[in-house]
């Protein structure tokens, strides 16, 4: 089943992309939630026209995303967490903490939903997070988890 996405969905695609999904996923989740519409001929034509009109705005959005990525640069963030003697932290480091640290360190606001980890962060040490600023602009940020 082909659908046209109305919003960015992590792991599936970006807004206005035409993607193939399983029929149950499309009918029972994407369409009722308003995340997608069926990719009929008229909907495809409408989407193409919308994409054409938004091309200029998309360039500005991409330039803004690149500016944020440049502002972040090679920053290494420091995240403080309570930890035990073995180096295991109580709880885990979250994307909200990374977002707040970026705002404090560089004055850059990044939505926490655009940040992802490569694995769980439950020990003191050095880690990396990926920030998905735009479909063509992704930035890796290194951060150290230190004991409070």
Tab-separated table of N, CA and C in Angstrom:
chain	number	residue	atom	x	y	z
A	1	UNK	N	0.850	-1.172	0.000
A	1	UNK	CA	0.000	0.000	0.000
A	1	UNK	C	0.898	1.238	0.000
A	2	UNK	N	0.610	2.173	-0.907
A	2	UNK	CA	1.374	3.410	-0.964
A	2	UNK	C	0.607	4.526	-0.282
A	3	UNK	N	1.338	5.301	0.532
A	3	UNK	CA	0.744	6.440	1.214
A	3	UNK	C	1.652	7.654	1.036
A	4	UNK	N	1.067	8.835	1.183
A	4	UNK	CA	1.825	10.087	1.152
A	4	UNK	C	1.875	10.598	2.581
A	5	UNK	N	3.072	10.780	3.106
A	5	UNK	CA	3.228	11.217	4.491
A	5	UNK	C	2.898	12.699	4.628
A	6	UNK	N	2.178	13.028	5.687
A	6	UNK	CA	1.843	14.421	5.967
A	6	UNK	C	2.771	15.017	7.017
A	7	UNK	N	3.512	14.182	7.729
A	7	UNK	CA	4.494	14.627	8.717
A	7	UNK	C	5.730	13.742	8.607
A	8	UNK	N	6.825	14.193	9.215
A	8	UNK	CA	8.035	13.380	9.272
A	8	UNK	C	7.810	12.249	10.263
A	9	UNK	N	8.121	11.023	9.858
A	9	UNK	CA	8.003	9.875	10.743
A	9	UNK	C	9.344	9.166	10.747
A	10	UNK	N	9.959	9.120	11.917
A	10	UNK	CA	11.288	8.540	12.052
A	10	UNK	C	11.271	7.081	11.604
A	11	UNK	N	12.219	6.720	10.774
A	11	UNK	CA	12.338	5.353	10.303
A	11	UNK	C	11.467	5.046	9.092
A	12	UNK	N	10.598	5.967	8.701
A	12	UNK	CA	9.710	5.721	7.571
A	12	UNK	C	9.955	6.713	6.440
A	13	UNK	N	9.945	8.015	6.764
A	13	UNK	CA	10.176	9.014	5.731
A	13	UNK	C	9.862	10.409	6.220
A	14	UNK	N	9.902	11.338	5.281
A	14	UNK	CA	9.693	12.738	5.590
A	14	UNK	C	8.398	13.233	4.947
A	15	UNK	N	7.968	14.412	5.349
A	15	UNK	CA	6.732	15.002	4.856
A	15	UNK	C	6.734	15.038	3.325
A	16	UNK	N	5.600	14.692	2.733
A	16	UNK	CA	5.356	14.661	1.289
A	16	UNK	C	6.079	13.532	0.564
A	17	UNK	N	6.702	12.597	1.266
A	17	UNK	CA	7.294	11.429	0.633
A	17	UNK	C	6.202	10.407	0.345
A	18	UNK	N	6.347	9.692	-0.764
A	18	UNK	CA	5.447	8.589	-1.070
A	18	UNK	C	6.180	7.322	-0.664
A	19	UNK	N	5.604	6.587	0.288
A	19	UNK	CA	6.252	5.393	0.817
A	19	UNK	C	5.304	4.207	0.729
A	20	UNK	N	5.897	3.023	0.629
A	20	UNK	CA	5.120	1.786	0.633
A	20	UNK	C	5.118	1.233	2.053
A	21	UNK	N	3.928	0.971	2.579
A	21	UNK	CA	3.791	0.408	3.919
A	21	UNK	C	2.860	-0.789	3.856
A	22	UNK	N	2.868	-1.574	4.912
A	22	UNK	CA	1.936	-2.689	4.978
A	22	UNK	C	0.521	-2.139	5.126
A	23	UNK	N	-0.460	-2.790	4.512
A	23	UNK	CA	-1.828	-2.260	4.531
A	23	UNK	C	-2.390	-2.016	5.931
A	24	UNK	N	-2.121	-2.881	6.866
A	24	UNK	CA	-2.641	-2.712	8.218
A	24	UNK	C	-2.054	-1.493	8.900
A	25	UNK	N	-0.770	-1.266	8.725
A	25	UNK	CA	-0.096	-0.107	9.317
A	25	UNK	C	-0.678	1.183	8.743
A	26	UNK	N	-0.899	1.192	7.435
A	26	UNK	CA	-1.455	2.372	6.799
A	26	UNK	C	-2.893	2.635	7.213
A	27	UNK	N	-3.744	1.602	7.118
A	27	UNK	CA	-5.177	1.757	7.412
A	27	UNK	C	-5.468	1.978	8.884
A	28	UNK	N	-4.730	1.292	9.755
A	28	UNK	CA	-5.060	1.307	11.180
A	28	UNK	C	-4.310	2.347	11.993
A	29	UNK	N	-3.189	2.842	11.478
A	29	UNK	CA	-2.413	3.796	12.268
A	29	UNK	C	-2.154	5.108	11.532
A	30	UNK	N	-1.489	5.041	10.391
A	30	UNK	CA	-1.055	6.267	9.719
A	30	UNK	C	-2.220	7.151	9.271
A	31	UNK	N	-3.186	6.575	8.598
A	31	UNK	CA	-4.297	7.373	8.072
A	31	UNK	C	-5.214	7.877	9.189
A	32	UNK	N	-5.654	7.036	10.136
A	32	UNK	CA	-6.525	7.561	11.202
A	32	UNK	C	-5.861	8.624	12.076
A	33	UNK	N	-4.555	8.540	12.292
A	33	UNK	CA	-3.847	9.520	13.108
A	33	UNK	C	-3.581	10.810	12.343
A	34	UNK	N	-3.818	10.799	11.033
A	34	UNK	CA	-3.586	11.990	10.218
A	34	UNK	C	-2.139	12.136	9.790
A	35	UNK	N	-1.359	11.066	9.899
A	35	UNK	CA	0.048	11.114	9.514
A	35	UNK	C	0.247	10.886	8.022
A	36	UNK	N	-0.778	10.340	7.333
A	36	UNK	CA	-0.629	10.013	5.921
A	36	UNK	C	-1.994	10.007	5.242
A	37	UNK	N	-1.964	10.064	3.898
A	37	UNK	CA	-3.156	9.885	3.078
A	37	UNK	C	-2.829	8.839	2.021
A	38	UNK	N	-3.867	8.197	1.489
A	38	UNK	CA	-3.662	7.192	0.445
A	38	UNK	C	-3.073	7.875	-0.787
A	39	UNK	N	-2.124	7.219	-1.440
A	39	UNK	CA	-1.434	7.799	-2.598
A	39	UNK	C	-2.225	7.565	-3.875
A	40	UNK	N	-3.389	8.194	-3.981
A	40	UNK	CA	-4.186	8.107	-5.209
A	40	UNK	C	-3.597	9.080	-6.232
A	41	UNK	N	-4.082	8.998	-7.461
A	41	UNK	CA	-3.554	9.860	-8.519
A	41	UNK	C	-3.783	11.337	-8.197
A	42	UNK	N	-4.971	11.672	-7.702
A	42	UNK	CA	-5.246	13.076	-7.390
A	42	UNK	C	-4.416	13.567	-6.208
A	43	UNK	N	-4.233	12.710	-5.198
A	43	UNK	CA	-3.406	13.102	-4.056
A	43	UNK	C	-1.942	13.273	-4.456
A	44	UNK	N	-1.451	12.417	-5.358
A	44	UNK	CA	-0.073	12.552	-5.844
A	44	UNK	C	0.103	13.872	-6.591
A	45	UNK	N	-0.879	14.210	-7.437
A	45	UNK	CA	-0.811	15.450	-8.207
A	45	UNK	C	-0.827	16.663	-7.270
A	46	UNK	N	-1.686	16.613	-6.274
A	46	UNK	CA	-1.783	17.696	-5.292
A	46	UNK	C	-0.470	17.855	-4.527
A	47	UNK	N	0.124	16.734	-4.136
A	47	UNK	CA	1.389	16.756	-3.390
A	47	UNK	C	2.518	17.323	-4.251
A	48	UNK	N	2.570	16.934	-5.525
A	48	UNK	CA	3.602	17.453	-6.427
A	48	UNK	C	3.497	18.970	-6.553
A	49	UNK	N	2.273	19.468	-6.665
A	49	UNK	CA	2.060	20.907	-6.773
A	49	UNK	C	2.491	21.621	-5.494
A	50	UNK	N	2.160	21.027	-4.361
A	50	UNK	CA	2.538	21.601	-3.071
A	50	UNK	C	4.058	21.637	-2.925
A	51	UNK	N	4.721	20.556	-3.312
A	51	UNK	CA	6.184	20.480	-3.213
A	51	UNK	C	6.826	21.543	-4.102
A	52	UNK	N	6.267	21.732	-5.297
A	52	UNK	CA	6.793	22.743	-6.215
A	52	UNK	C	6.718	24.140	-5.595
A	53	UNK	N	5.576	24.434	-4.965
A	53	UNK	CA	5.382	25.749	-4.370
A	53	UNK	C	6.245	25.956	-3.130
A	54	UNK	N	6.539	24.886	-2.436
A	54	UNK	CA	7.304	25.000	-1.195
A	54	UNK	C	8.809	24.865	-1.403
A	55	UNK	N	9.265	24.715	-2.638
A	55	UNK	CA	10.691	24.537	-2.906
A	55	UNK	C	11.519	25.696	-2.367
A	56	UNK	N	11.028	26.910	-2.536
A	56	UNK	CA	11.759	28.081	-2.059
A	56	UNK	C	11.846	28.077	-0.534
A	57	UNK	N	10.750	27.771	0.131
A	57	UNK	CA	10.753	27.718	1.585
A	57	UNK	C	11.660	26.602	2.084
A	58	UNK	N	11.685	25.491	1.349
A	58	UNK	CA	12.503	24.353	1.750
A	58	UNK	C	13.986	24.710	1.741
A	59	UNK	N	14.407	25.534	0.789
A	59	UNK	CA	15.807	25.960	0.745
A	59	UNK	C	16.168	26.765	1.990
A	60	UNK	N	15.266	27.629	2.417
A	60	UNK	CA	15.507	28.428	3.619
A	60	UNK	C	15.557	27.544	4.856
A	61	UNK	N	14.652	26.575	4.946
A	61	UNK	CA	14.638	25.659	6.090
A	61	UNK	C	15.928	24.853	6.133
A	62	UNK	N	16.394	24.401	4.961
A	62	UNK	CA	17.644	23.640	4.910
A	62	UNK	C	18.828	24.529	5.303
A	63	UNK	N	18.828	25.783	4.868
A	63	UNK	CA	19.903	26.706	5.235
A	63	UNK	C	19.906	26.950	6.743
A	64	UNK	N	18.725	27.082	7.340
A	64	UNK	CA	18.631	27.251	8.795
A	64	UNK	C	19.159	26.017	9.526
A	65	UNK	N	18.807	24.840	9.024
A	65	UNK	CA	19.283	23.588	9.639
A	65	UNK	C	20.801	23.492	9.538
A	66	UNK	N	21.352	23.893	8.394
A	66	UNK	CA	22.811	23.865	8.220
A	66	UNK	C	23.486	24.868	9.149
A	67	UNK	N	22.840	26.015	9.356
A	67	UNK	CA	23.394	27.020	10.271
A	67	UNK	C	23.428	26.489	11.698
A	68	UNK	N	22.397	25.756	12.091
A	68	UNK	CA	22.381	25.151	13.429
A	68	UNK	C	23.482	24.115	13.541
A	69	UNK	N	23.646	23.291	12.501
A	69	UNK	CA	24.699	22.265	12.506
A	69	UNK	C	26.081	22.916	12.598
A	70	UNK	N	26.278	24.022	11.888
A	70	UNK	CA	27.558	24.732	11.943
A	70	UNK	C	27.784	25.349	13.319
A	71	UNK	N	26.701	25.846	13.936
A	71	UNK	CA	26.817	26.453	15.264
A	71	UNK	C	27.198	25.399	16.312
A	72	UNK	N	26.678	24.201	16.143
A	72	UNK	CA	27.016	23.124	17.081
A	72	UNK	C	28.476	22.730	16.922
A	73	UNK	N	28.928	22.625	15.690
A	73	UNK	CA	30.333	22.320	15.413
A	73	UNK	C	30.794	21.030	16.060
A	74	UNK	N	31.990	21.054	16.612
A	74	UNK	CA	32.576	19.880	17.264
A	74	UNK	C	32.446	19.973	18.770
A	75	UNK	N	31.360	20.531	19.238
A	75	UNK	CA	31.134	20.705	20.662
A	75	UNK	C	31.064	19.350	21.366
A	76	UNK	N	31.710	19.273	22.513
A	76	UNK	CA	31.582	18.094	23.379
A	76	UNK	C	30.831	18.552	24.618
A	77	UNK	N	29.639	18.013	24.794
A	77	UNK	CA	28.794	18.400	25.919
A	77	UNK	C	29.160	17.612	27.164
A	78	UNK	N	28.855	18.180	28.318
A	78	UNK	CA	29.083	17.480	29.579
A	78	UNK	C	27.729	17.344	30.281
A	79	UNK	N	27.329	16.106	30.501
A	79	UNK	CA	26.059	15.807	31.154
A	79	UNK	C	26.367	15.249	32.536
A	80	UNK	N	25.840	15.897	33.573
A	80	UNK	CA	26.062	15.428	34.932
A	80	UNK	C	24.911	14.523	35.349
A	81	UNK	N	25.267	13.418	36.014
A	81	UNK	CA	24.253	12.473	36.476
A	81	UNK	C	24.733	11.839	37.774
A	82	UNK	N	23.790	11.489	38.623
A	82	UNK	CA	24.140	10.787	39.848
A	82	UNK	C	24.554	9.368	39.483
A	83	UNK	N	25.659	8.928	40.079
A	83	UNK	CA	26.186	7.615	39.730
A	83	UNK	C	26.641	6.874	40.980
A	84	UNK	N	26.650	5.569	40.868
A	84	UNK	CA	27.124	4.729	41.956
A	84	UNK	C	28.623	4.543	41.862
A	85	UNK	N	29.175	3.736	42.777
A	85	UNK	CA	30.621	3.495	42.802
A	85	UNK	C	31.117	2.754	41.564
A	86	UNK	N	30.270	1.931	40.976
A	86	UNK	CA	30.682	1.139	39.816
A	86	UNK	C	30.654	1.937	38.512
A	87	UNK	N	30.144	3.165	38.557
A	87	UNK	CA	30.083	3.985	37.357
A	87	UNK	C	28.737	3.928	36.672
A	88	UNK	N	27.821	3.150	37.209
A	88	UNK	CA	26.477	3.065	36.640
A	88	UNK	C	25.650	4.235	37.170
A	89	UNK	N	24.982	4.945	36.265
A	89	UNK	CA	24.203	6.094	36.696
A	89	UNK	C	22.798	5.652	37.102
A	90	UNK	N	22.190	6.454	37.941
A	90	UNK	CA	20.829	6.172	38.380
A	90	UNK	C	19.887	6.690	37.298
A	91	UNK	N	19.137	5.805	36.656
A	91	UNK	CA	18.284	6.192	35.536
A	91	UNK	C	19.080	6.128	34.252
A	92	UNK	N	18.821	7.056	33.355
A	92	UNK	CA	19.534	7.104	32.074
A	92	UNK	C	19.554	8.548	31.580
A	93	UNK	N	20.495	8.837	30.712
A	93	UNK	CA	20.551	10.154	30.092
A	93	UNK	C	19.471	10.190	29.011
A	94	UNK	N	18.722	11.290	28.966
A	94	UNK	CA	17.629	11.403	28.003
A	94	UNK	C	17.940	12.454	26.943
A	95	UNK	N	17.135	12.440	25.895
A	95	UNK	CA	17.306	13.419	24.823
A	95	UNK	C	17.008	14.833	25.318
A	96	UNK	N	16.146	14.956	26.314
A	96	UNK	CA	15.842	16.266	26.885
A	96	UNK	C	17.085	16.878	27.532
A	97	UNK	N	17.891	16.061	28.200
A	97	UNK	CA	19.126	16.560	28.813
A	97	UNK	C	20.108	17.042	27.745
A	98	UNK	N	20.185	16.339	26.624
A	98	UNK	CA	21.073	16.742	25.531
A	98	UNK	C	20.583	18.070	24.943
A	99	UNK	N	19.263	18.173	24.736
A	99	UNK	CA	18.677	19.404	24.204
A	99	UNK	C	18.969	20.593	25.125
A	100	UNK	N	18.783	20.397	26.436
A	100	UNK	CA	19.052	21.463	27.403
A	100	UNK	C	20.533	21.829	27.431
A	101	UNK	N	21.413	20.837	27.316
A	101	UNK	CA	22.856	21.100	27.328
A	101	UNK	C	23.271	21.882	26.082
A	102	UNK	N	22.676	21.570	24.936
A	102	UNK	CA	22.976	22.319	23.713
A	102	UNK	C	22.524	23.771	23.842
A	103	UNK	N	21.370	23.969	24.454
A	103	UNK	CA	20.857	25.323	24.632
A	103	UNK	C	21.755	26.113	25.575
A	104	UNK	N	22.217	25.462	26.645
A	104	UNK	CA	23.076	26.141	27.611
A	104	UNK	C	24.463	26.423	27.031
A	105	UNK	N	25.017	25.462	26.296
A	105	UNK	CA	26.387	25.600	25.797
A	105	UNK	C	26.487	26.503	24.570
A	106	UNK	N	25.574	26.350	23.629
A	106	UNK	CA	25.693	27.061	22.359
A	106	UNK	C	24.536	28.002	22.067
A	107	UNK	N	23.496	27.985	22.901
A	107	UNK	CA	22.339	28.834	22.652
A	107	UNK	C	21.498	28.347	21.482
A	108	UNK	N	21.636	27.074	21.143
A	108	UNK	CA	20.928	26.485	20.012
A	108	UNK	C	19.785	25.631	20.538
A	109	UNK	N	18.577	25.907	20.057
A	109	UNK	CA	17.443	25.096	20.481
A	109	UNK	C	17.192	23.998	19.460
A	110	UNK	N	17.214	22.748	19.942
A	110	UNK	CA	16.938	21.591	19.106
A	110	UNK	C	15.823	20.808	19.779
A	111	UNK	N	14.804	20.458	19.012
A	111	UNK	CA	13.698	19.680	19.551
A	111	UNK	C	14.217	18.318	19.998
A	112	UNK	N	13.840	17.903	21.188
A	112	UNK	CA	14.342	16.641	21.735
A	112	UNK	C	13.920	15.444	20.899
A	113	UNK	N	12.847	15.569	20.136
A	113	UNK	CA	12.375	14.469	19.299
A	113	UNK	C	13.288	14.233	18.105
A	114	UNK	N	14.145	15.194	17.801
A	114	UNK	CA	15.060	15.059	16.677
A	114	UNK	C	16.411	14.477	17.095
A	115	UNK	N	16.556	14.182	18.382
A	115	UNK	CA	17.804	13.648	18.908
A	115	UNK	C	17.626	12.158	19.182
A	116	UNK	N	18.624	11.369	18.799
A	116	UNK	CA	18.563	9.934	19.087
A	116	UNK	C	19.944	9.436	19.492
A	117	UNK	N	19.943	8.378	20.300
A	117	UNK	CA	21.183	7.751	20.749
A	117	UNK	C	21.410	6.475	19.963
A	118	UNK	N	22.665	6.074	19.887
A	118	UNK	CA	22.993	4.832	19.206
A	118	UNK	C	22.754	3.620	20.114
A	119	UNK	N	22.679	3.864	21.403
A	119	UNK	CA	22.404	2.823	22.392
A	119	UNK	C	21.960	3.487	23.680
A	120	UNK	N	21.684	2.690	24.698
A	120	UNK	CA	21.283	3.275	25.977
A	120	UNK	C	22.486	3.909	26.665
A	121	UNK	N	22.225	4.994	27.364
A	121	UNK	CA	23.282	5.706	28.081
A	121	UNK	C	23.019	5.518	29.567
A	122	UNK	N	23.686	4.502	30.146
A	122	UNK	CA	23.437	4.183	31.548
A	122	UNK	C	24.715	4.084	32.375
A	123	UNK	N	25.840	4.428	31.754
A	123	UNK	CA	27.126	4.366	32.461
A	123	UNK	C	27.861	5.687	32.263
A	124	UNK	N	28.791	5.970	33.155
A	124	UNK	CA	29.650	7.141	32.993
A	124	UNK	C	30.588	6.860	31.826
A	125	UNK	N	30.776	7.850	30.968
A	125	UNK	CA	31.668	7.659	29.832
A	125	UNK	C	31.367	8.626	28.709
A	126	UNK	N	31.940	8.327	27.543
A	126	UNK	CA	31.790	9.179	26.370
A	126	UNK	C	30.824	8.521	25.386
A	127	UNK	N	29.864	9.297	24.882
A	127	UNK	CA	28.842	8.779	23.978
A	127	UNK	C	28.638	9.734	22.816
A	128	UNK	N	27.797	9.300	21.878
A	128	UNK	CA	27.487	10.123	20.719
A	128	UNK	C	25.984	10.089	20.473
A	129	UNK	N	25.427	11.240	20.125
A	129	UNK	CA	24.005	11.352	19.789
A	129	UNK	C	23.893	11.902	18.377
A	130	UNK	N	22.856	11.486	17.665
A	130	UNK	CA	22.631	11.989	16.315
A	130	UNK	C	21.453	12.957	16.339
A	131	UNK	N	21.630	14.109	15.704
A	131	UNK	CA	20.570	15.107	15.616
A	131	UNK	C	20.127	15.173	14.158
A	132	UNK	N	18.842	14.932	13.928
A	132	UNK	CA	18.265	14.946	12.587
A	132	UNK	C	17.598	16.304	12.373
A	133	UNK	N	18.362	17.267	11.855
A	133	UNK	CA	17.878	18.632	11.694
A	133	UNK	C	17.005	18.808	10.452
A	134	UNK	N	17.321	18.066	9.403
A	134	UNK	CA	16.610	18.147	8.129
A	134	UNK	C	16.861	16.829	7.431
A	135	UNK	N	16.089	16.516	6.390
A	135	UNK	CA	16.296	15.219	5.753
A	135	UNK	C	17.686	15.078	5.125
A	136	UNK	N	18.340	16.187	4.828
A	136	UNK	CA	19.701	16.107	4.280
A	136	UNK	C	20.763	16.663	5.236
A	137	UNK	N	20.364	17.094	6.433
A	137	UNK	CA	21.322	17.643	7.398
A	137	UNK	C	21.205	16.880	8.714
A	138	UNK	N	22.230	16.073	8.977
A	138	UNK	CA	22.295	15.333	10.231
A	138	UNK	C	23.620	15.679	10.907
A	139	UNK	N	23.610	15.726	12.216
A	139	UNK	CA	24.812	16.129	12.950
A	139	UNK	C	25.026	15.182	14.120
A	140	UNK	N	26.246	14.696	14.277
A	140	UNK	CA	26.599	13.876	15.432
A	140	UNK	C	27.216	14.769	16.497
A	141	UNK	N	26.765	14.587	17.737
A	141	UNK	CA	27.259	15.382	18.854
A	141	UNK	C	27.829	14.428	19.910
A	142	UNK	N	29.046	14.708	20.326
A	142	UNK	CA	29.660	13.899	21.372
A	142	UNK	C	29.344	14.498	22.723
A	143	UNK	N	29.143	13.625	23.707
A	143	UNK	CA	28.903	14.108	25.067
A	143	UNK	C	29.503	13.150	26.071
A	144	UNK	N	29.954	13.742	27.166
A	144	UNK	CA	30.528	12.969	28.266
A	144	UNK	C	29.536	12.941	29.406
A	145	UNK	N	29.319	11.770	29.961
A	145	UNK	CA	28.492	11.628	31.152
A	145	UNK	C	29.449	11.549	32.328
A	146	UNK	N	29.301	12.485	33.275
A	146	UNK	CA	30.182	12.544	34.439
A	146	UNK	C	29.343	12.455	35.704
A	147	UNK	N	29.966	11.985	36.769
A	147	UNK	CA	29.280	11.857	38.055
A	147	UNK	C	29.115	13.233	38.694
A	148	UNK	N	27.982	13.429	39.361
A	148	UNK	CA	27.710	14.700	40.057
A	148	UNK	C	28.509	14.778	41.328
